[in-house]
Amino acid sequence: MHSSPPGDRASAPAPGPLPAELQDAVAAMLRAGHVPGLSLAVADRDGLLCAAGFGLADLAGRVPATPGTAYPWFSMTKPITATAVMALAEAGRLDLQAPVDEHLDFPPAPGGARPTVEQLLTHTAGLSNPLPIRWVHPAGAPPPPAGDLLRRLMRRRRAYRYPVGERARYSNVGYLALGEVVEAVTGTSFESSLRETVLGPAGMTRTGFARPQGAVAATGYLRAPRLADPLLRLLLPRGVAGSRTGAHLGLRPFHVDGPAFGGLMGDVLDAARFLRLHLGEGQIDGRRVLSADAARSMRTIAHPGRPFDHGIGWFRRPAPGAHEWVEHYGTGAGFWNVMRLCPDRGLGIVMMTNSTTAYDFGPVFTRLVAAPWA
């Protein structure tokens, strides 16, 4: 296990170490899932309780993963985007019930239904969810305009796949559109708006839309036989596939084409600050970002669907019995992340890894919630 300075700007005491039995559980989870490296943090509303790193952020260079290692967040960006939209709505700059086409050139659904901004937030706009495997570009290349990507997707024959306003169906396209809505109502870039409305007020200084200055970034890995390399190089955008280390094909640095649905990059320490913001009912370190009512409404799971039941920016897999959390994953080529908010226990947990495939994080999360700090 690798630790680092707390890095949390709250006045709470410095975080303690991860209990030894939990260190063993995390290490076993990594071995079972063939995960090269992992960073995790646990927080309550007042501060960081624990932060640790396991394994390697870069296999070839033998660079350890630490709490300060930066990872692409992929879809863990969505709760931050949703928070920004809710903040704009509370400021009177955006009407959640307004049709999206009041802000964008956005086609109606078959039959004429016009999705609203809120339906984009809750994944009830009826949109399809095409596989975003090539929606990235090498880190040194200029990003394509997100609006161009959205227009191309909405011109597809099956841009809408489900009835508008009914069951929730997860869609990256909806959050791509939300980024364009934010730009339309603020008159500035989505990236600037997010920094102004959420990242800056929450003190998330190590997170942005490129590798944070001075940060060590994890290398993403695909675990696959060497024989698969030619196919993987064809599937990935030019310049993204890198060199192989043993059973893993490394990926060169890249950024996501649509910042609002998956473009953030940063560390678990900043993710813990975002969790603290929501554990604090919209407030962190005395600074209010959202009203308590808005923060609670975001985590209200009111929209059943597949594969998740949705709130606003948060989701939960359907399962019988009571639930004590909401969460969001952030997955894609090279990385698999999960962020969970447990309001009833007053805890938030985040894990980020440089593994393309999922790992059995559920039992470890259960033990983290039941650890002595709970």
XYZ file of C-alpha atoms in Angstrom:
374
model
C 0.000 0.000 0.000
C 1.222 3.511 -0.850
C 0.082 6.591 1.042
C 0.676 10.263 0.416
C 0.200 13.554 2.269
C -3.458 14.175 3.022
C -3.865 16.868 0.383
C -7.266 17.780 1.831
C -7.796 21.429 2.626
C -10.388 20.918 5.351
C -9.556 21.655 8.954
C -10.347 18.076 9.976
C -7.594 15.873 11.450
C -5.229 14.140 9.036
C -6.619 10.877 7.650
C -5.617 7.654 9.341
C -4.204 4.541 7.684
C -6.357 1.896 6.096
C -6.823 -0.921 8.647
C -4.567 -3.901 7.946
C -7.438 -6.310 7.284
C -8.808 -3.903 4.680
C -5.390 -3.549 3.073
C -5.397 -7.315 2.646
C -8.934 -7.283 1.215
C -8.077 -4.602 -1.355
C -4.874 -6.407 -2.347
C -6.807 -9.655 -2.808
C -9.409 -7.852 -4.927
C -6.656 -6.491 -7.185
C -5.054 -9.898 -7.600
C -8.375 -11.541 -8.445
C -9.239 -8.834 -10.975
C -5.726 -8.552 -12.473
C -5.800 -4.825 -11.714
C -2.383 -3.139 -12.126
C -2.998 -0.224 -9.762
C -5.674 1.367 -7.576
C -6.169 4.565 -5.600
C -8.920 4.942 -3.005
C -10.267 7.501 -0.583
C -12.914 7.492 2.143
C -14.412 10.745 3.428
C -17.166 12.126 5.606
C -18.651 15.601 5.364
C -15.897 17.094 7.542
C -12.808 15.692 5.858
C -10.780 12.862 4.468
C -10.793 9.731 6.626
C -8.443 7.547 4.624
C -6.528 7.635 1.344
C -4.254 4.955 -0.066
C -2.735 3.539 -3.234
C -2.066 -0.067 -4.238
C -0.102 -1.612 -7.038
C 1.383 0.305 -9.934
C 0.222 3.360 -11.846
C 2.710 2.426 -14.579
C 3.927 -1.135 -15.048
C 6.915 -0.439 -17.283
C 8.320 2.291 -15.029
C 7.300 0.527 -11.782
C 5.605 3.749 -10.625
C 3.399 3.138 -7.570
C -0.228 4.204 -7.473
C -0.873 6.764 -4.713
C -3.853 8.885 -3.630
C -2.377 11.693 -5.748
C -2.253 9.663 -8.964
C -4.430 11.196 -11.689
C -6.884 9.070 -13.680
C -9.425 9.834 -16.407
C -12.781 9.939 -14.662
C -14.843 8.936 -17.699
C -18.519 8.821 -16.647
C -17.786 9.719 -13.028
C -17.843 13.189 -14.616
C -21.648 12.976 -14.919
C -22.515 13.719 -11.253
C -20.259 16.801 -11.461
C -21.952 17.922 -14.688
C -25.355 17.372 -13.060
C -24.294 19.416 -10.031
C -23.270 22.294 -12.314
C -26.617 22.162 -14.145
C -28.514 22.177 -10.849
C -26.463 25.156 -9.631
C -27.289 27.085 -12.816
C -30.967 26.234 -12.376
C -30.923 27.491 -8.777
C -29.281 30.706 -9.978
C -32.200 31.240 -12.367
C -30.059 30.800 -15.471
C -31.635 27.556 -16.622
C -35.123 26.045 -16.488
C -34.990 22.280 -15.940
C -38.473 21.884 -17.438
C -37.599 23.709 -20.643
C -37.316 21.645 -23.829
C -33.716 21.134 -24.893
C -34.513 22.621 -28.307
C -35.011 26.019 -26.673
C -31.241 26.086 -26.288
C -29.912 23.849 -29.077
C -30.730 22.693 -32.569
C -32.032 19.423 -31.118
C -34.459 17.278 -33.115
C -37.727 16.098 -31.547
C -38.401 12.427 -30.999
C -40.586 10.467 -33.440
C -44.134 11.659 -32.800
C -42.949 15.141 -31.864
C -42.010 14.736 -28.167
C -39.463 17.335 -27.050
C -37.123 16.162 -24.263
C -36.504 18.553 -21.381
C -33.257 19.436 -19.648
C -34.353 17.426 -16.616
C -34.981 14.368 -18.795
C -31.395 14.594 -20.028
C -30.255 14.666 -16.385
C -32.316 11.605 -15.431
C -31.663 9.568 -18.602
C -35.376 9.597 -19.444
C -35.035 11.487 -22.762
C -35.356 8.268 -24.767
C -31.941 8.621 -26.393
C -29.838 5.768 -27.712
C -26.410 5.025 -26.239
C -23.962 4.161 -29.027
C -20.701 2.543 -27.930
C -18.229 5.406 -27.351
C -15.115 3.355 -28.045
C -13.591 5.913 -30.435
C -14.792 9.070 -28.677
C -11.249 9.946 -27.557
C -8.232 11.690 -29.057
C -4.487 11.603 -28.239
C -3.540 14.047 -25.496
C -1.381 16.112 -27.848
C -4.101 16.544 -30.471
C -6.686 19.360 -30.492
C -10.113 18.205 -29.271
C -12.922 17.980 -31.807
C -15.848 20.306 -31.028
C -18.315 18.507 -28.760
C -21.167 20.169 -30.632
C -20.077 18.500 -33.873
C -20.115 15.098 -32.189
C -23.588 15.759 -30.765
C -25.019 16.869 -34.116
C -23.571 13.806 -35.836
C -25.086 11.487 -33.228
C -28.494 13.151 -33.362
C -28.597 12.761 -37.138
C -28.423 8.987 -36.778
C -31.511 7.063 -37.837
C -32.035 5.729 -34.295
C -30.981 8.767 -32.273
C -34.075 8.074 -30.170
C -34.590 4.486 -29.111
C -37.180 4.680 -26.324
C -40.287 6.749 -25.513
C -39.446 10.165 -24.074
C -40.249 10.585 -20.375
C -40.748 6.919 -19.536
C -38.213 4.369 -18.248
C -34.660 5.553 -17.658
C -32.103 4.289 -20.171
C -28.496 5.299 -19.636
C -27.123 7.491 -22.434
C -23.836 9.346 -22.850
C -25.521 11.403 -25.566
C -27.822 13.086 -23.038
C -24.903 14.382 -20.990
C -23.042 15.406 -24.126
C -26.125 17.537 -24.894
C -26.144 18.956 -21.345
C -22.653 20.308 -21.924
C -23.928 22.165 -24.976
C -26.920 23.478 -23.003
C -24.557 24.841 -20.341
C -22.516 26.614 -23.011
C -25.664 28.088 -24.548
C -26.970 29.563 -21.285
C -23.614 30.787 -19.919
C -22.014 32.023 -23.123
C -18.748 30.374 -22.150
C -17.145 26.965 -22.543
C -18.466 24.039 -20.558
C -15.021 23.560 -19.046
C -14.950 27.157 -17.753
C -18.501 26.878 -16.427
C -17.703 23.703 -14.518
C -14.670 25.307 -12.933
C -16.746 28.329 -11.910
C -19.795 26.483 -10.592
C -18.357 23.299 -9.011
C -14.623 22.617 -9.230
C -13.500 25.985 -7.885
C -16.080 26.335 -5.095
C -15.476 22.727 -4.006
C -11.708 23.245 -3.862
C -11.096 20.565 -6.509
C -7.845 22.127 -7.698
C -6.254 18.886 -8.954
C -9.043 18.030 -11.386
C -9.683 19.386 -14.869
C -9.925 18.385 -18.508
C -6.239 17.602 -19.017
C -3.511 16.038 -16.911
C -3.202 18.269 -13.814
C 0.071 20.193 -13.758
C 2.749 18.305 -11.833
C 0.587 15.222 -11.311
C 1.658 11.647 -11.993
C -0.968 10.139 -14.266
C -1.792 6.451 -14.370
C -1.188 4.529 -17.579
C -4.314 2.756 -18.792
C -4.107 -0.960 -19.555
C -5.992 -3.527 -21.579
C -5.398 -7.089 -20.411
C -5.463 -9.248 -23.539
C -3.323 -11.852 -25.351
C -0.511 -10.479 -27.484
C -2.260 -11.938 -30.526
C -5.068 -9.409 -29.991
C -2.775 -6.385 -30.363
C -3.385 -5.814 -34.116
C -7.155 -5.844 -33.575
C -6.949 -3.543 -30.568
C -4.823 -1.074 -32.535
C -7.479 -1.036 -35.246
C -10.326 -0.512 -32.763
C -8.652 2.313 -30.833
C -8.117 5.767 -32.335
C -4.753 6.222 -34.034
C -1.968 6.984 -31.586
C -3.700 5.672 -28.435
C -2.397 2.084 -28.316
C 1.049 1.989 -26.719
C 3.532 -0.679 -25.721
C 2.954 -4.004 -24.009
C 4.113 -5.038 -20.520
C 3.490 -8.734 -19.989
C -0.212 -9.501 -20.241
C -1.172 -5.814 -20.506
C -1.249 -3.488 -23.505
C -0.558 0.049 -22.327
C -2.394 3.100 -23.658
C -0.794 6.434 -24.449
C -2.339 9.534 -22.823
C -5.669 10.551 -24.328
C -8.669 12.763 -23.594
C -12.389 12.152 -24.036
C -14.029 14.046 -26.906
C -17.122 15.105 -24.917
C -16.087 16.870 -21.692
C -19.562 16.922 -20.115
C -20.227 13.188 -20.256
C -16.780 11.906 -19.352
C -13.923 14.353 -19.748
C -12.600 15.039 -16.245
C -9.185 13.877 -15.102
C -7.944 14.001 -11.537
C -7.295 12.062 -8.341
C -9.297 10.398 -5.584
C -8.514 13.245 -3.190
C -10.534 15.650 -5.316
C -13.228 13.033 -5.878
C -13.464 12.775 -2.081
C -14.036 16.533 -1.924
C -16.937 16.157 -4.345
C -18.390 13.403 -2.164
C -17.987 15.683 0.863
C -19.919 18.393 -0.973
C -22.885 16.044 -1.351
C -22.546 14.572 2.151
C -22.683 18.184 3.329
C -26.023 18.678 1.551
C -24.500 20.984 -1.057
C -21.935 22.654 1.205
C -18.223 22.059 1.795
C -15.859 23.865 4.173
C -18.481 26.545 4.810
C -19.030 27.281 1.117
C -22.439 26.492 -0.365
C -22.586 25.227 -3.945
C -26.148 23.835 -3.968
C -29.122 24.163 -1.680
C -29.739 21.195 0.616
C -33.007 20.509 -1.214
C -31.238 20.353 -4.572
C -28.519 18.051 -3.241
C -31.126 15.696 -1.773
C -33.192 15.743 -4.956
C -30.170 14.647 -6.974
C -29.787 11.426 -5.000
C -33.495 10.595 -4.981
C -33.760 7.511 -7.198
C -37.117 8.229 -8.833
C -36.658 6.798 -12.328
C -36.583 2.998 -12.714
C -34.668 1.751 -15.710
C -32.035 -0.463 -17.245
C -29.312 -1.177 -16.410
C -29.684 1.345 -13.564
C -32.362 3.173 -11.630
C -31.593 6.880 -11.813
C -31.692 10.077 -9.859
C -30.014 13.240 -11.121
C -26.393 12.403 -11.833
C -26.472 9.385 -9.495
C -27.700 5.844 -10.106
C -28.099 2.478 -8.429
C -28.493 -1.007 -9.835
C -32.013 -2.383 -9.295
C -32.073 -4.823 -6.384
C -34.638 -5.924 -3.781
C -34.547 -4.544 -0.270
C -33.466 -1.240 1.236
C -30.586 0.757 -0.202
C -28.150 2.946 1.623
C -26.219 4.453 -1.263
C -26.134 6.051 -4.683
C -23.122 5.816 -6.951
C -21.639 6.286 -10.384
C -19.095 4.338 -12.393
C -16.463 5.743 -14.720
C -15.325 3.086 -17.186
C -13.636 2.920 -20.550
C -10.502 1.762 -22.309
C -7.750 1.456 -19.730
C -9.618 2.556 -16.602
C -12.473 1.413 -14.288
C -13.608 3.736 -11.491
C -16.470 3.845 -8.994
C -17.687 6.543 -6.613
C -20.301 5.773 -3.947
C -22.226 8.114 -1.661
C -23.686 6.629 1.557
C -25.718 9.491 3.093
C -27.285 7.371 5.841
C -23.818 6.446 7.090
C -22.313 9.857 6.372
C -19.589 8.338 4.177
C -18.314 8.570 0.630
C -15.929 6.127 -1.061
C -14.089 6.373 -4.365
C -11.832 3.899 -6.170
C -9.943 4.571 -9.390
C -7.965 1.934 -11.282
C -6.003 1.540 -14.495
C -7.842 -1.634 -15.458
C -10.268 -1.882 -18.384
C -12.212 -4.726 -16.803
C -14.456 -4.617 -13.741
C -13.408 -5.972 -10.349
C -15.464 -7.147 -7.385
C -15.483 -3.904 -5.385
C -18.804 -4.524 -3.586
C -17.487 -6.596 -0.652
C -14.624 -4.151 -0.079
C -17.021 -1.194 -0.101
C -19.199 -2.980 2.448
C -16.191 -3.436 4.728
C -15.075 0.156 4.248
C -18.500 1.396 5.341
C -18.321 -0.829 8.443
C -14.723 0.159 9.343
C -13.942 1.857 12.702
C -14.419 5.407 11.337
C -18.124 4.575 10.689
